[in-house]
Amino acid sequence: QFSSVQVLGYYSAGDGGGDVFRWNGSSSAADNGGTVIIPDSAPGTGRWERVYQAIDVKKFGAKGDGITDDTAAIQACFTFLKTVGGGTLFFPKGVYTLVGNVVWDALSNISFVSDGKESTILKITTGSLYIKSPTNVSFDGVTFSGNSLPVTQQTVWVSNYNGIAFKKCNFKNFGTNSGTKPGSCCLH
């Protein structure tokens, strides 16, 4: 048995989801689709655990191709980061699609880092993005893009926040309503 392996991709070699995994023979952690993998033999103990410094959304299955719904993969990243008390969530260059009303609730100590403004886009195709009760959360270089629907149908809402920062971010393709500027974010 090997003590570590190099995985070449999440779906296929070279898709950005690969990494080094180490064998932990005493672990019984749940498979989370990103940092903990249970072998096909499904033993009671023994897991492959990803070696990482920052969490890359592609390593949880996000494609960033502008077509695939990346909502569940990004949510899986948050679920993991909540279990470890926060960390850095990296979005490589791409268009990450969010579908429906998406709620990111009680995020804490998370830094969203991108390859740069306009190179990393969170595309909200329908519904709104609700960021509820964030604490010490920052977005750096992320573009939030809507489908030009009225604000009453689509926007980015941030509520009950305690330390949130948007650095070098852009909001575009959101409609207008009651004096709100196009492409805006609503803080409550």
Backbone as JSON Lines, residues from 0, in Angstrom:
{"i":0,"aa":"Q","n":[0.84,-1.18,0.0],"ca":[0.0,0.0,0.0],"c":[0.89,1.25,0.0]}
{"i":1,"aa":"F","n":[0.44,2.28,-0.72],"ca":[1.16,3.54,-0.8],"c":[0.77,4.45,0.36]}
{"i":2,"aa":"S","n":[1.72,5.29,0.83],"ca":[1.4,6.25,1.89],"c":[0.85,7.55,1.31]}
{"i":3,"aa":"S","n":[1.12,7.82,0.03],"ca":[0.54,9.0,-0.63],"c":[0.39,8.71,-2.12]}
{"i":4,"aa":"V","n":[-0.56,9.44,-2.73],"ca":[-0.8,9.28,-4.17],"c":[-1.03,10.66,-4.78]}
{"i":5,"aa":"Q","n":[-0.73,10.77,-6.06],"ca":[-1.01,11.99,-6.81],"c":[-2.24,11.73,-7.67]}
{"i":6,"aa":"V","n":[-3.32,12.47,-7.42],"ca":[-4.53,12.36,-8.22],"c":[-4.45,13.42,-9.31]}
{"i":7,"aa":"L","n":[-4.72,13.06,-10.55],"ca":[-4.51,13.97,-11.68],"c":[-5.68,14.9,-11.96]}
{"i":8,"aa":"G","n":[-6.87,14.61,-11.42],"ca":[-8.02,15.48,-11.65],"c":[-9.22,15.01,-10.87]}
{"i":9,"aa":"Y","n":[-10.27,15.84,-10.86],"ca":[-11.51,15.47,-10.17],"c":[-12.38,14.61,-11.09]}
{"i":10,"aa":"Y","n":[-12.64,15.13,-12.3],"ca":[-13.43,14.39,-13.3],"c":[-12.51,13.68,-14.3]}
{"i":11,"aa":"S","n":[-11.45,14.41,-14.71],"ca":[-10.49,13.85,-15.67],"c":[-9.14,14.53,-15.45]}
{"i":12,"aa":"A","n":[-8.1,13.92,-15.93],"ca":[-6.75,14.45,-15.76],"c":[-6.66,15.87,-16.31]}
{"i":13,"aa":"G","n":[-6.05,16.75,-15.51],"ca":[-5.81,18.11,-15.96],"c":[-6.96,19.08,-15.77]}
{"i":14,"aa":"D","n":[-8.05,18.68,-15.09],"ca":[-9.2,19.59,-14.93],"c":[-9.06,20.54,-13.73]}
{"i":15,"aa":"G","n":[-7.94,20.51,-13.04],"ca":[-7.7,21.39,-11.9],"c":[-8.09,20.79,-10.57]}
{"i":16,"aa":"G","n":[-8.68,19.61,-10.57],"ca":[-9.14,18.99,-9.33],"c":[-8.16,18.02,-8.7]}
{"i":17,"aa":"G","n":[-6.99,17.88,-9.28],"ca":[-6.02,16.93,-8.76],"c":[-5.22,17.48,-7.59]}
{"i":18,"aa":"D","n":[-4.53,16.57,-6.9],"ca":[-3.7,16.97,-5.76],"c":[-3.03,15.74,-5.17]}
{"i":19,"aa":"V","n":[-2.29,15.95,-4.1],"ca":[-1.67,14.86,-3.38],"c":[-2.59,14.47,-2.22]}
{"i":20,"aa":"F","n":[-2.79,13.16,-2.05],"ca":[-3.56,12.61,-0.93],"c":[-2.65,11.7,-0.12]}
{"i":21,"aa":"R","n":[-2.76,11.77,1.19],"ca":[-2.01,10.89,2.09],"c":[-2.98,9.91,2.73]}
{"i":22,"aa":"W","n":[-2.5,8.69,2.98],"ca":[-3.3,7.67,3.63],"c":[-3.26,7.87,5.13]}
{"i":23,"aa":"N","n":[-4.44,7.9,5.76],"ca":[-4.57,7.96,7.21],"c":[-5.33,6.71,7.62]}
{"i":24,"aa":"G","n":[-4.6,5.69,8.07],"ca":[-5.19,4.4,8.4],"c":[-6.11,4.41,9.59]}
{"i":25,"aa":"S","n":[-6.05,5.44,10.43],"ca":[-6.9,5.47,11.62],"c":[-8.13,6.38,11.46]}
{"i":26,"aa":"S","n":[-8.26,7.07,10.33],"ca":[-9.37,7.99,10.15],"c":[-10.68,7.26,9.82]}
{"i":27,"aa":"S","n":[-11.76,7.77,10.39],"ca":[-13.09,7.28,10.04],"c":[-13.97,8.45,9.6]}
{"i":28,"aa":"A","n":[-13.32,9.54,9.15],"ca":[-14.04,10.75,8.73],"c":[-14.96,10.44,7.54]}
{"i":29,"aa":"A","n":[-16.02,11.24,7.44],"ca":[-16.96,11.08,6.33],"c":[-16.33,11.59,5.04]}
{"i":30,"aa":"D","n":[-16.66,10.94,3.94],"ca":[-16.22,11.39,2.61],"c":[-16.94,12.69,2.3]}
{"i":31,"aa":"N","n":[-16.17,13.76,2.02],"ca":[-16.8,15.05,1.73],"c":[-16.63,15.47,0.27]}
{"i":32,"aa":"G","n":[-16.15,14.56,-0.55],"ca":[-16.03,14.84,-1.98],"c":[-14.92,15.8,-2.34]}
{"i":33,"aa":"G","n":[-14.06,16.16,-1.38],"ca":[-13.0,17.11,-1.68],"c":[-11.71,16.87,-0.93]}
{"i":34,"aa":"T","n":[-11.77,16.78,0.4],"ca":[-10.54,16.6,1.18],"c":[-10.45,15.23,1.83]}
{"i":35,"aa":"V","n":[-11.54,14.5,1.9],"ca":[-11.55,13.15,2.49],"c":[-12.23,12.21,1.5]}
{"i":36,"aa":"I","n":[-11.53,11.14,1.14],"ca":[-12.06,10.15,0.2],"c":[-12.03,8.77,0.86]}
{"i":37,"aa":"I","n":[-13.17,8.1,0.85],"ca":[-13.23,6.72,1.35],"c":[-12.93,5.79,0.17]}
{"i":38,"aa":"P","n":[-12.02,4.85,0.36],"ca":[-11.72,3.9,-0.72],"c":[-12.96,3.11,-1.16]}
{"i":39,"aa":"D","n":[-12.94,2.6,-2.38],"ca":[-14.06,1.81,-2.9],"c":[-14.41,0.62,-2.01]}
{"i":40,"aa":"S","n":[-13.42,0.1,-1.3],"ca":[-13.67,-1.05,-0.42],"c":[-14.45,-0.65,0.83]}
{"i":41,"aa":"A","n":[-14.62,0.66,1.08],"ca":[-15.42,1.21,2.19],"c":[-15.07,0.61,3.55]}
{"i":42,"aa":"P","n":[-13.81,0.68,3.97],"ca":[-13.47,0.16,5.29],"c":[-14.02,1.06,6.39]}
{"i":43,"aa":"G","n":[-14.15,0.5,7.61],"ca":[-14.61,1.3,8.74],"c":[-13.62,2.4,9.08]}
{"i":44,"aa":"T","n":[-12.33,2.09,8.95],"ca":[-11.3,3.11,9.17],"c":[-10.35,3.08,7.99]}
{"i":45,"aa":"G","n":[-9.67,4.21,7.81],"ca":[-8.73,4.37,6.7],"c":[-9.32,5.28,5.63]}
{"i":46,"aa":"R","n":[-8.68,6.43,5.43],"ca":[-9.16,7.42,4.47],"c":[-7.98,8.05,3.72]}
{"i":47,"aa":"W","n":[-8.24,8.47,2.48],"ca":[-7.3,9.29,1.74],"c":[-7.64,10.74,2.07]}
{"i":48,"aa":"E","n":[-6.65,11.51,2.55],"ca":[-6.87,12.89,2.95],"c":[-6.01,13.82,2.1]}
{"i":49,"aa":"R","n":[-6.63,14.84,1.54],"ca":[-5.94,15.79,0.68],"c":[-4.94,16.62,1.49]}
{"i":50,"aa":"V","n":[-3.78,16.85,0.91],"ca":[-2.79,17.74,1.48],"c":[-3.03,19.12,0.86]}
{"i":51,"aa":"Y","n":[-3.31,20.14,1.66],"ca":[-3.69,21.44,1.1],"c":[-3.26,22.58,2.01]}
{"i":52,"aa":"Q","n":[-3.17,23.79,1.42],"ca":[-2.98,25.02,2.18],"c":[-4.21,25.92,2.02]}
{"i":53,"aa":"A","n":[-4.73,25.97,0.82],"ca":[-5.97,26.7,0.53],"c":[-6.91,25.71,-0.16]}
{"i":54,"aa":"I","n":[-8.19,25.94,-0.01],"ca":[-9.17,25.08,-0.66],"c":[-9.48,25.67,-2.03]}
{"i":55,"aa":"D","n":[-9.28,24.88,-3.05],"ca":[-9.56,25.26,-4.43],"c":[-10.92,24.69,-4.79]}
{"i":56,"aa":"V","n":[-11.85,25.54,-5.27],"ca":[-13.2,25.07,-5.56],"c":[-13.21,23.94,-6.58]}
{"i":57,"aa":"K","n":[-12.21,23.89,-7.46],"ca":[-12.16,22.81,-8.46],"c":[-11.85,21.46,-7.82]}
{"i":58,"aa":"K","n":[-11.24,21.5,-6.66],"ca":[-10.93,20.25,-5.97],"c":[-12.15,19.64,-5.28]}
{"i":59,"aa":"F","n":[-13.25,20.38,-5.28],"ca":[-14.54,19.88,-4.79],"c":[-15.51,19.66,-5.94]}
{"i":60,"aa":"G","n":[-15.02,19.77,-7.17],"ca":[-15.84,19.46,-8.33],"c":[-16.41,20.63,-9.1]}
{"i":61,"aa":"A","n":[-16.13,21.88,-8.69],"ca":[-16.59,23.03,-9.47],"c":[-15.83,23.04,-10.8]}
{"i":62,"aa":"K","n":[-16.52,23.38,-11.86],"ca":[-15.88,23.4,-13.18],"c":[-15.49,24.79,-13.64]}
{"i":63,"aa":"G","n":[-16.28,25.8,-13.29],"ca":[-15.95,27.16,-13.69],"c":[-15.98,27.37,-15.19]}
{"i":64,"aa":"D","n":[-16.86,26.62,-15.88],"ca":[-16.94,26.7,-17.34],"c":[-18.07,27.61,-17.82]}
{"i":65,"aa":"G","n":[-18.81,28.23,-16.89],"ca":[-19.9,29.12,-17.25],"c":[-21.19,28.4,-17.64]}
{"i":66,"aa":"I","n":[-21.17,27.08,-17.67],"ca":[-22.33,26.3,-18.07],"c":[-22.8,25.4,-16.93]}
{"i":67,"aa":"T","n":[-21.88,24.65,-16.36],"ca":[-22.18,23.69,-15.3],"c":[-22.63,24.42,-14.03]}
{"i":68,"aa":"D","n":[-23.64,23.9,-13.36],"ca":[-24.09,24.44,-12.07],"c":[-23.05,24.07,-11.01]}
{"i":69,"aa":"D","n":[-22.32,25.07,-10.51],"ca":[-21.27,24.87,-9.52],"c":[-21.75,25.09,-8.09]}
{"i":70,"aa":"T","n":[-23.05,25.31,-7.91],"ca":[-23.59,25.65,-6.59],"c":[-23.23,24.6,-5.54]}
{"i":71,"aa":"A","n":[-23.48,23.34,-5.8],"ca":[-23.25,22.27,-4.8],"c":[-21.76,22.13,-4.47]}
{"i":72,"aa":"A","n":[-20.9,22.24,-5.47],"ca":[-19.46,22.1,-5.23],"c":[-18.95,23.23,-4.33]}
{"i":73,"aa":"I","n":[-19.41,24.46,-4.59],"ca":[-18.99,25.59,-3.77],"c":[-19.55,25.45,-2.36]}
{"i":74,"aa":"Q","n":[-20.79,24.99,-2.24],"ca":[-21.38,24.76,-0.92],"c":[-20.6,23.7,-0.15]}
{"i":75,"aa":"A","n":[-20.12,22.67,-0.83],"ca":[-19.32,21.64,-0.17],"c":[-18.03,22.23,0.39]}
{"i":76,"aa":"C","n":[-17.45,23.2,-0.31],"ca":[-16.26,23.89,0.2],"c":[-16.59,24.6,1.51]}
{"i":77,"aa":"F","n":[-17.73,25.31,1.55],"ca":[-18.12,26.02,2.77],"c":[-18.35,25.05,3.92]}
{"i":78,"aa":"T","n":[-19.02,23.96,3.63],"ca":[-19.28,22.97,4.67],"c":[-17.97,22.49,5.27]}
{"i":79,"aa":"F","n":[-16.99,22.22,4.42],"ca":[-15.68,21.79,4.92],"c":[-15.02,22.9,5.73]}
{"i":80,"aa":"L","n":[-14.98,24.12,5.18],"ca":[-14.31,25.22,5.88],"c":[-14.94,25.51,7.23]}
{"i":81,"aa":"K","n":[-16.25,25.32,7.35],"ca":[-16.91,25.5,8.65],"c":[-16.39,24.48,9.67]}
{"i":82,"aa":"T","n":[-16.11,23.25,9.22],"ca":[-15.64,22.22,10.15],"c":[-14.23,22.47,10.65]}
{"i":83,"aa":"V","n":[-13.43,23.24,9.91],"ca":[-12.05,23.5,10.32],"c":[-11.86,24.93,10.81]}
{"i":84,"aa":"G","n":[-12.96,25.67,10.99],"ca":[-12.87,27.02,11.54],"c":[-12.52,28.12,10.55]}
{"i":85,"aa":"G","n":[-12.65,27.83,9.26],"ca":[-12.38,28.85,8.24],"c":[-11.14,28.54,7.43]}
{"i":86,"aa":"G","n":[-10.75,29.49,6.59],"ca":[-9.57,29.32,5.75],"c":[-9.72,30.1,4.46]}
{"i":87,"aa":"T","n":[-8.87,29.79,3.51],"ca":[-8.86,30.47,2.22],"c":[-9.53,29.6,1.18]}
{"i":88,"aa":"L","n":[-10.47,30.21,0.45],"ca":[-11.17,29.52,-0.63],"c":[-10.73,30.16,-1.94]}
{"i":89,"aa":"F","n":[-10.03,29.39,-2.77],"ca":[-9.46,29.9,-4.01],"c":[-10.34,29.56,-5.21]}
{"i":90,"aa":"F","n":[-10.6,30.56,-6.03],"ca":[-11.34,30.41,-7.28],"c":[-10.37,30.65,-8.44]}
{"i":91,"aa":"P","n":[-9.91,29.6,-9.15],"ca":[-9.09,29.83,-10.33],"c":[-9.89,30.57,-11.4]}
{"i":92,"aa":"K","n":[-9.21,31.07,-12.39],"ca":[-9.85,31.78,-13.49],"c":[-11.01,30.94,-14.03]}
{"i":93,"aa":"G","n":[-12.19,31.56,-14.19],"ca":[-13.34,30.85,-14.72],"c":[-14.63,31.56,-14.38]}
{"i":94,"aa":"V","n":[-15.71,31.04,-14.92],"ca":[-17.05,31.54,-14.64],"c":[-17.79,30.44,-13.86]}
{"i":95,"aa":"Y","n":[-18.06,30.71,-12.58],"ca":[-18.68,29.73,-11.7],"c":[-20.17,30.04,-11.6]}
{"i":96,"aa":"T","n":[-21.0,29.12,-12.03],"ca":[-22.44,29.33,-12.14],"c":[-23.17,28.94,-10.87]}
{"i":97,"aa":"L","n":[-23.98,29.88,-10.36],"ca":[-24.85,29.63,-9.2],"c":[-26.29,29.67,-9.71]}
{"i":98,"aa":"V","n":[-27.07,28.65,-9.37],"ca":[-28.44,28.54,-9.88],"c":[-29.43,28.61,-8.73]}
{"i":99,"aa":"G","n":[-30.5,29.4,-8.92],"ca":[-31.56,29.51,-7.92],"c":[-31.19,30.49,-6.84]}
{"i":100,"aa":"N","n":[-32.01,30.56,-5.81],"ca":[-31.7,31.38,-4.65],"c":[-30.67,30.63,-3.81]}
{"i":101,"aa":"V","n":[-29.49,31.19,-3.71],"ca":[-28.37,30.55,-3.03],"c":[-28.15,31.26,-1.7]}
{"i":102,"aa":"V","n":[-28.09,30.5,-0.61],"ca":[-27.89,31.07,0.71],"c":[-26.56,30.57,1.26]}
{"i":103,"aa":"W","n":[-25.68,31.52,1.56],"ca":[-24.43,31.22,2.25],"c":[-24.62,31.74,3.66]}
{"i":104,"aa":"D","n":[-24.84,30.84,4.62],"ca":[-25.23,31.22,5.97],"c":[-24.1,30.97,6.96]}
{"i":105,"aa":"A","n":[-23.91,31.96,7.86],"ca":[-22.98,31.85,8.99],"c":[-21.56,31.5,8.56]}
{"i":106,"aa":"L","n":[-21.1,32.09,7.47],"ca":[-19.7,31.9,7.08],"c":[-18.82,32.65,8.06]}
{"i":107,"aa":"S","n":[-17.7,32.06,8.44],"ca":[-16.83,32.69,9.42],"c":[-15.37,32.44,9.07]}
{"i":108,"aa":"N","n":[-14.58,33.51,9.13],"ca":[-13.13,33.43,8.92],"c":[-12.77,32.81,7.57]}
{"i":109,"aa":"I","n":[-13.44,33.26,6.52],"ca":[-13.18,32.75,5.18],"c":[-12.73,33.88,4.27]}
{"i":110,"aa":"S","n":[-11.65,33.65,3.56],"ca":[-11.17,34.61,2.56],"c":[-11.38,34.0,1.18]}
{"i":111,"aa":"F","n":[-12.16,34.7,0.35],"ca":[-12.38,34.28,-1.04],"c":[-11.3,34.95,-1.87]}
{"i":112,"aa":"V","n":[-10.46,34.17,-2.51],"ca":[-9.36,34.72,-3.3],"c":[-9.51,34.23,-4.74]}
{"i":113,"aa":"S","n":[-9.23,35.13,-5.69],"ca":[-9.39,34.78,-7.1],"c":[-8.11,35.0,-7.86]}
{"i":114,"aa":"D","n":[-8.15,34.64,-9.14],"ca":[-7.04,34.94,-10.04],"c":[-7.05,36.41,-10.45]}
{"i":115,"aa":"G","n":[-8.05,37.15,-10.05],"ca":[-8.12,38.58,-10.34],"c":[-9.48,38.99,-10.87]}
{"i":116,"aa":"K","n":[-9.81,40.26,-10.62],"ca":[-11.08,40.85,-11.07],"c":[-11.26,40.61,-12.56]}
{"i":117,"aa":"E","n":[-12.44,40.22,-12.93],"ca":[-12.83,39.9,-14.3],"c":[-12.31,38.54,-14.78]}
{"i":118,"aa":"S","n":[-11.37,37.92,-14.06],"ca":[-10.95,36.57,-14.47],"c":[-11.69,35.5,-13.68]}
{"i":119,"aa":"T","n":[-12.24,35.88,-12.53],"ca":[-13.04,34.96,-11.72],"c":[-14.42,35.58,-11.53]}
{"i":120,"aa":"I","n":[-15.43,34.92,-12.08],"ca":[-16.79,35.45,-12.07],"c":[-17.72,34.47,-11.39]}
{"i":121,"aa":"L","n":[-18.51,34.98,-10.42],"ca":[-19.6,34.21,-9.84],"c":[-20.85,34.65,-10.57]}
{"i":122,"aa":"K","n":[-21.36,33.8,-11.45],"ca":[-22.5,34.12,-12.31],"c":[-23.78,33.58,-11.68]}
{"i":123,"aa":"I","n":[-24.65,34.51,-11.29],"ca":[-25.92,34.15,-10.67],"c":[-26.96,34.14,-11.78]}
{"i":124,"aa":"T","n":[-27.36,32.94,-12.22],"ca":[-28.21,32.83,-13.41],"c":[-29.67,33.09,-13.12]}
{"i":125,"aa":"T","n":[-30.16,32.64,-12.0],"ca":[-31.55,32.88,-11.59],"c":[-31.53,33.1,-10.09]}
{"i":126,"aa":"G","n":[-32.5,33.81,-9.57],"ca":[-32.55,34.02,-8.13],"c":[-31.49,34.98,-7.65]}
{"i":127,"aa":"S","n":[-31.23,34.95,-6.35],"ca":[-30.3,35.87,-5.72],"c":[-29.29,35.12,-4.87]}
{"i":128,"aa":"L","n":[-28.21,35.8,-4.54],"ca":[-27.21,35.28,-3.62],"c":[-27.42,35.98,-2.29]}
{"i":129,"aa":"Y","n":[-27.7,35.22,-1.25],"ca":[-27.9,35.75,0.09],"c":[-26.71,35.33,0.96]}
{"i":130,"aa":"I","n":[-25.98,36.31,1.45],"ca":[-24.86,36.04,2.36],"c":[-25.34,36.48,3.73]}
{"i":131,"aa":"K","n":[-25.7,35.49,4.57],"ca":[-26.32,35.78,5.86],"c":[-25.33,35.6,7.01]}
{"i":132,"aa":"S","n":[-25.28,36.59,7.87],"ca":[-24.52,36.54,9.13],"c":[-23.05,36.17,8.94]}
{"i":133,"aa":"P","n":[-22.35,36.8,7.98],"ca":[-20.93,36.5,7.83],"c":[-20.1,37.2,8.92]}
{"i":134,"aa":"T","n":[-19.05,36.55,9.38],"ca":[-18.13,37.12,10.36],"c":[-16.71,36.96,9.83]}
{"i":135,"aa":"N","n":[-16.01,38.08,9.7],"ca":[-14.62,38.07,9.21],"c":[-14.51,37.35,7.87]}
{"i":136,"aa":"V","n":[-15.28,37.82,6.91],"ca":[-15.3,37.23,5.57],"c":[-14.82,38.29,4.58]}
{"i":137,"aa":"S","n":[-13.97,37.9,3.65],"ca":[-13.51,38.85,2.64],"c":[-13.55,38.22,1.25]}
{"i":138,"aa":"F","n":[-13.86,39.05,0.28],"ca":[-13.85,38.68,-1.13],"c":[-12.79,39.53,-1.8]}
{"i":139,"aa":"D","n":[-11.86,38.92,-2.51],"ca":[-10.79,39.68,-3.16],"c":[-10.73,39.34,-4.64]}
{"i":140,"aa":"G","n":[-11.06,40.33,-5.48],"ca":[-10.93,40.17,-6.91],"c":[-12.02,39.34,-7.57]}
{"i":141,"aa":"V","n":[-13.17,39.22,-6.94],"ca":[-14.27,38.42,-7.49],"c":[-15.26,39.34,-8.2]}
{"i":142,"aa":"T","n":[-15.73,38.94,-9.37],"ca":[-16.79,39.65,-10.06],"c":[-18.08,38.88,-9.86]}
{"i":143,"aa":"F","n":[-19.11,39.58,-9.37],"ca":[-20.44,39.02,-9.19],"c":[-21.26,39.46,-10.39]}
{"i":144,"aa":"S","n":[-21.83,38.53,-11.11],"ca":[-22.57,38.86,-12.33],"c":[-23.96,38.25,-12.31]}
{"i":145,"aa":"G","n":[-24.96,39.08,-12.64],"ca":[-26.33,38.61,-12.72],"c":[-26.76,38.45,-14.16]}
{"i":146,"aa":"N","n":[-28.05,38.32,-14.37],"ca":[-28.62,38.18,-15.72],"c":[-29.49,39.38,-16.08]}
{"i":147,"aa":"S","n":[-29.18,40.55,-15.49],"ca":[-29.89,41.8,-15.76],"c":[-31.37,41.74,-15.4]}
{"i":148,"aa":"L","n":[-31.72,40.89,-14.45],"ca":[-33.09,40.84,-13.95],"c":[-33.3,41.99,-12.96]}
{"i":149,"aa":"P","n":[-34.53,42.45,-12.73],"ca":[-34.76,43.5,-11.73],"c":[-34.25,43.06,-10.36]}
{"i":150,"aa":"V","n":[-33.82,44.05,-9.57],"ca":[-33.3,43.76,-8.23],"c":[-34.31,42.97,-7.4]}
{"i":151,"aa":"T","n":[-35.6,43.18,-7.63],"ca":[-36.61,42.43,-6.89],"c":[-36.57,40.94,-7.2]}
{"i":152,"aa":"Q","n":[-35.93,40.57,-8.31],"ca":[-35.81,39.17,-8.71],"c":[-34.39,38.63,-8.56]}
{"i":153,"aa":"Q","n":[-33.41,39.54,-8.55],"ca":[-32.03,39.05,-8.51],"c":[-31.08,40.12,-8.0]}
{"i":154,"aa":"T","n":[-30.3,39.74,-6.98],"ca":[-29.3,40.65,-6.44],"c":[-28.37,39.86,-5.53]}
{"i":155,"aa":"V","n":[-27.41,40.56,-4.95],"ca":[-26.55,40.0,-3.91],"c":[-26.94,40.73,-2.62]}
{"i":156,"aa":"W","n":[-27.44,39.97,-1.65],"ca":[-27.86,40.53,-0.37],"c":[-26.88,40.09,0.71]}
{"i":157,"aa":"V","n":[-26.45,41.04,1.54],"ca":[-25.61,40.72,2.69],"c":[-26.34,41.25,3.91]}
{"i":158,"aa":"S","n":[-26.6,40.37,4.88],"ca":[-27.34,40.8,6.07],"c":[-26.67,40.32,7.35]}
{"i":159,"aa":"N","n":[-26.91,41.07,8.42],"ca":[-26.4,40.73,9.75],"c":[-24.91,40.44,9.75]}
{"i":160,"aa":"Y","n":[-24.17,41.32,9.12],"ca":[-22.74,41.08,8.96],"c":[-21.92,41.65,10.11]}
{"i":161,"aa":"N","n":[-20.81,40.99,10.38],"ca":[-19.87,41.41,11.41],"c":[-18.47,41.24,10.83]}
{"i":162,"aa":"G","n":[-18.08,42.16,9.99],"ca":[-16.76,42.08,9.38],"c":[-16.81,41.4,8.03]}
{"i":163,"aa":"I","n":[-17.19,42.17,7.01],"ca":[-17.17,41.64,5.63],"c":[-16.49,42.69,4.76]}
{"i":164,"aa":"A","n":[-15.65,42.25,3.84],"ca":[-14.92,43.17,2.97],"c":[-14.99,42.69,1.53]}
{"i":165,"aa":"F","n":[-15.2,43.63,0.63],"ca":[-15.16,43.38,-0.81],"c":[-13.99,44.2,-1.35]}
{"i":166,"aa":"K","n":[-12.9,43.54,-1.72],"ca":[-11.71,44.23,-2.23],"c":[-11.56,43.92,-3.71]}
{"i":167,"aa":"K","n":[-11.42,44.97,-4.5],"ca":[-11.23,44.82,-5.95],"c":[-12.29,43.92,-6.57]}
{"i":168,"aa":"C","n":[-13.53,44.05,-6.1],"ca":[-14.64,43.26,-6.62],"c":[-15.48,44.11,-7.58]}
{"i":169,"aa":"N","n":[-16.27,43.45,-8.38],"ca":[-17.12,44.12,-9.35],"c":[-18.5,43.47,-9.28]}
{"i":170,"aa":"F","n":[-19.55,44.29,-9.4],"ca":[-20.93,43.81,-9.45],"c":[-21.5,44.29,-10.76]}
{"i":171,"aa":"K","n":[-21.94,43.36,-11.61],"ca":[-22.45,43.78,-12.92],"c":[-23.64,42.93,-13.34]}
{"i":172,"aa":"N","n":[-24.4,43.47,-14.29],"ca":[-25.55,42.78,-14.87],"c":[-26.66,42.48,-13.88]}
{"i":173,"aa":"F","n":[-26.8,43.35,-12.87],"ca":[-27.95,43.29,-11.99],"c":[-28.84,44.46,-12.37]}
{"i":174,"aa":"G","n":[-30.13,44.25,-12.36],"ca":[-31.07,45.3,-12.77],"c":[-31.2,46.39,-11.74]}
{"i":175,"aa":"T","n":[-32.18,47.27,-11.95],"ca":[-32.41,48.39,-11.03],"c":[-33.8,48.29,-10.43]}
{"i":176,"aa":"N","n":[-33.95,48.96,-9.28],"ca":[-35.25,49.04,-8.63],"c":[-35.17,50.1,-7.53]}
{"i":177,"aa":"S","n":[-36.13,50.94,-7.45],"ca":[-36.28,51.97,-6.41],"c":[-34.97,52.68,-6.07]}
{"i":178,"aa":"G","n":[-34.3,53.18,-7.09],"ca":[-33.12,54.0,-6.87],"c":[-31.81,53.23,-6.7]}
{"i":179,"aa":"T","n":[-31.84,51.92,-6.72],"ca":[-30.61,51.15,-6.59],"c":[-29.86,51.23,-7.91]}
{"i":180,"aa":"K","n":[-28.56,51.43,-7.84],"ca":[-27.76,51.54,-9.06],"c":[-27.62,50.16,-9.71]}
{"i":181,"aa":"P","n":[-27.54,50.12,-11.04],"ca":[-27.32,48.83,-11.7],"c":[-26.02,48.2,-11.21]}
{"i":182,"aa":"G","n":[-26.04,46.91,-11.04],"ca":[-24.83,46.19,-10.64],"c":[-24.5,46.34,-9.18]}
{"i":183,"aa":"S","n":[-25.48,46.6,-8.33],"ca":[-25.18,46.87,-6.93],"c":[-25.39,45.67,-6.02]}
{"i":184,"aa":"C","n":[-24.84,45.83,-4.84],"ca":[-24.99,44.85,-3.76],"c":[-25.77,45.52,-2.65]}
{"i":185,"aa":"C","n":[-26.68,44.83,-2.04],"ca":[-27.49,45.41,-0.96],"c":[-26.99,44.91,0.38]}
{"i":186,"aa":"L","n":[-26.6,45.83,1.26],"ca":[-26.15,45.48,2.6],"c":[-27.26,45.82,3.59]}
{"i":187,"aa":"H","n":[-27.63,44.86,4.43],"ca":[-28.69,45.09,5.42],"c":[-28.19,44.69,6.8]}
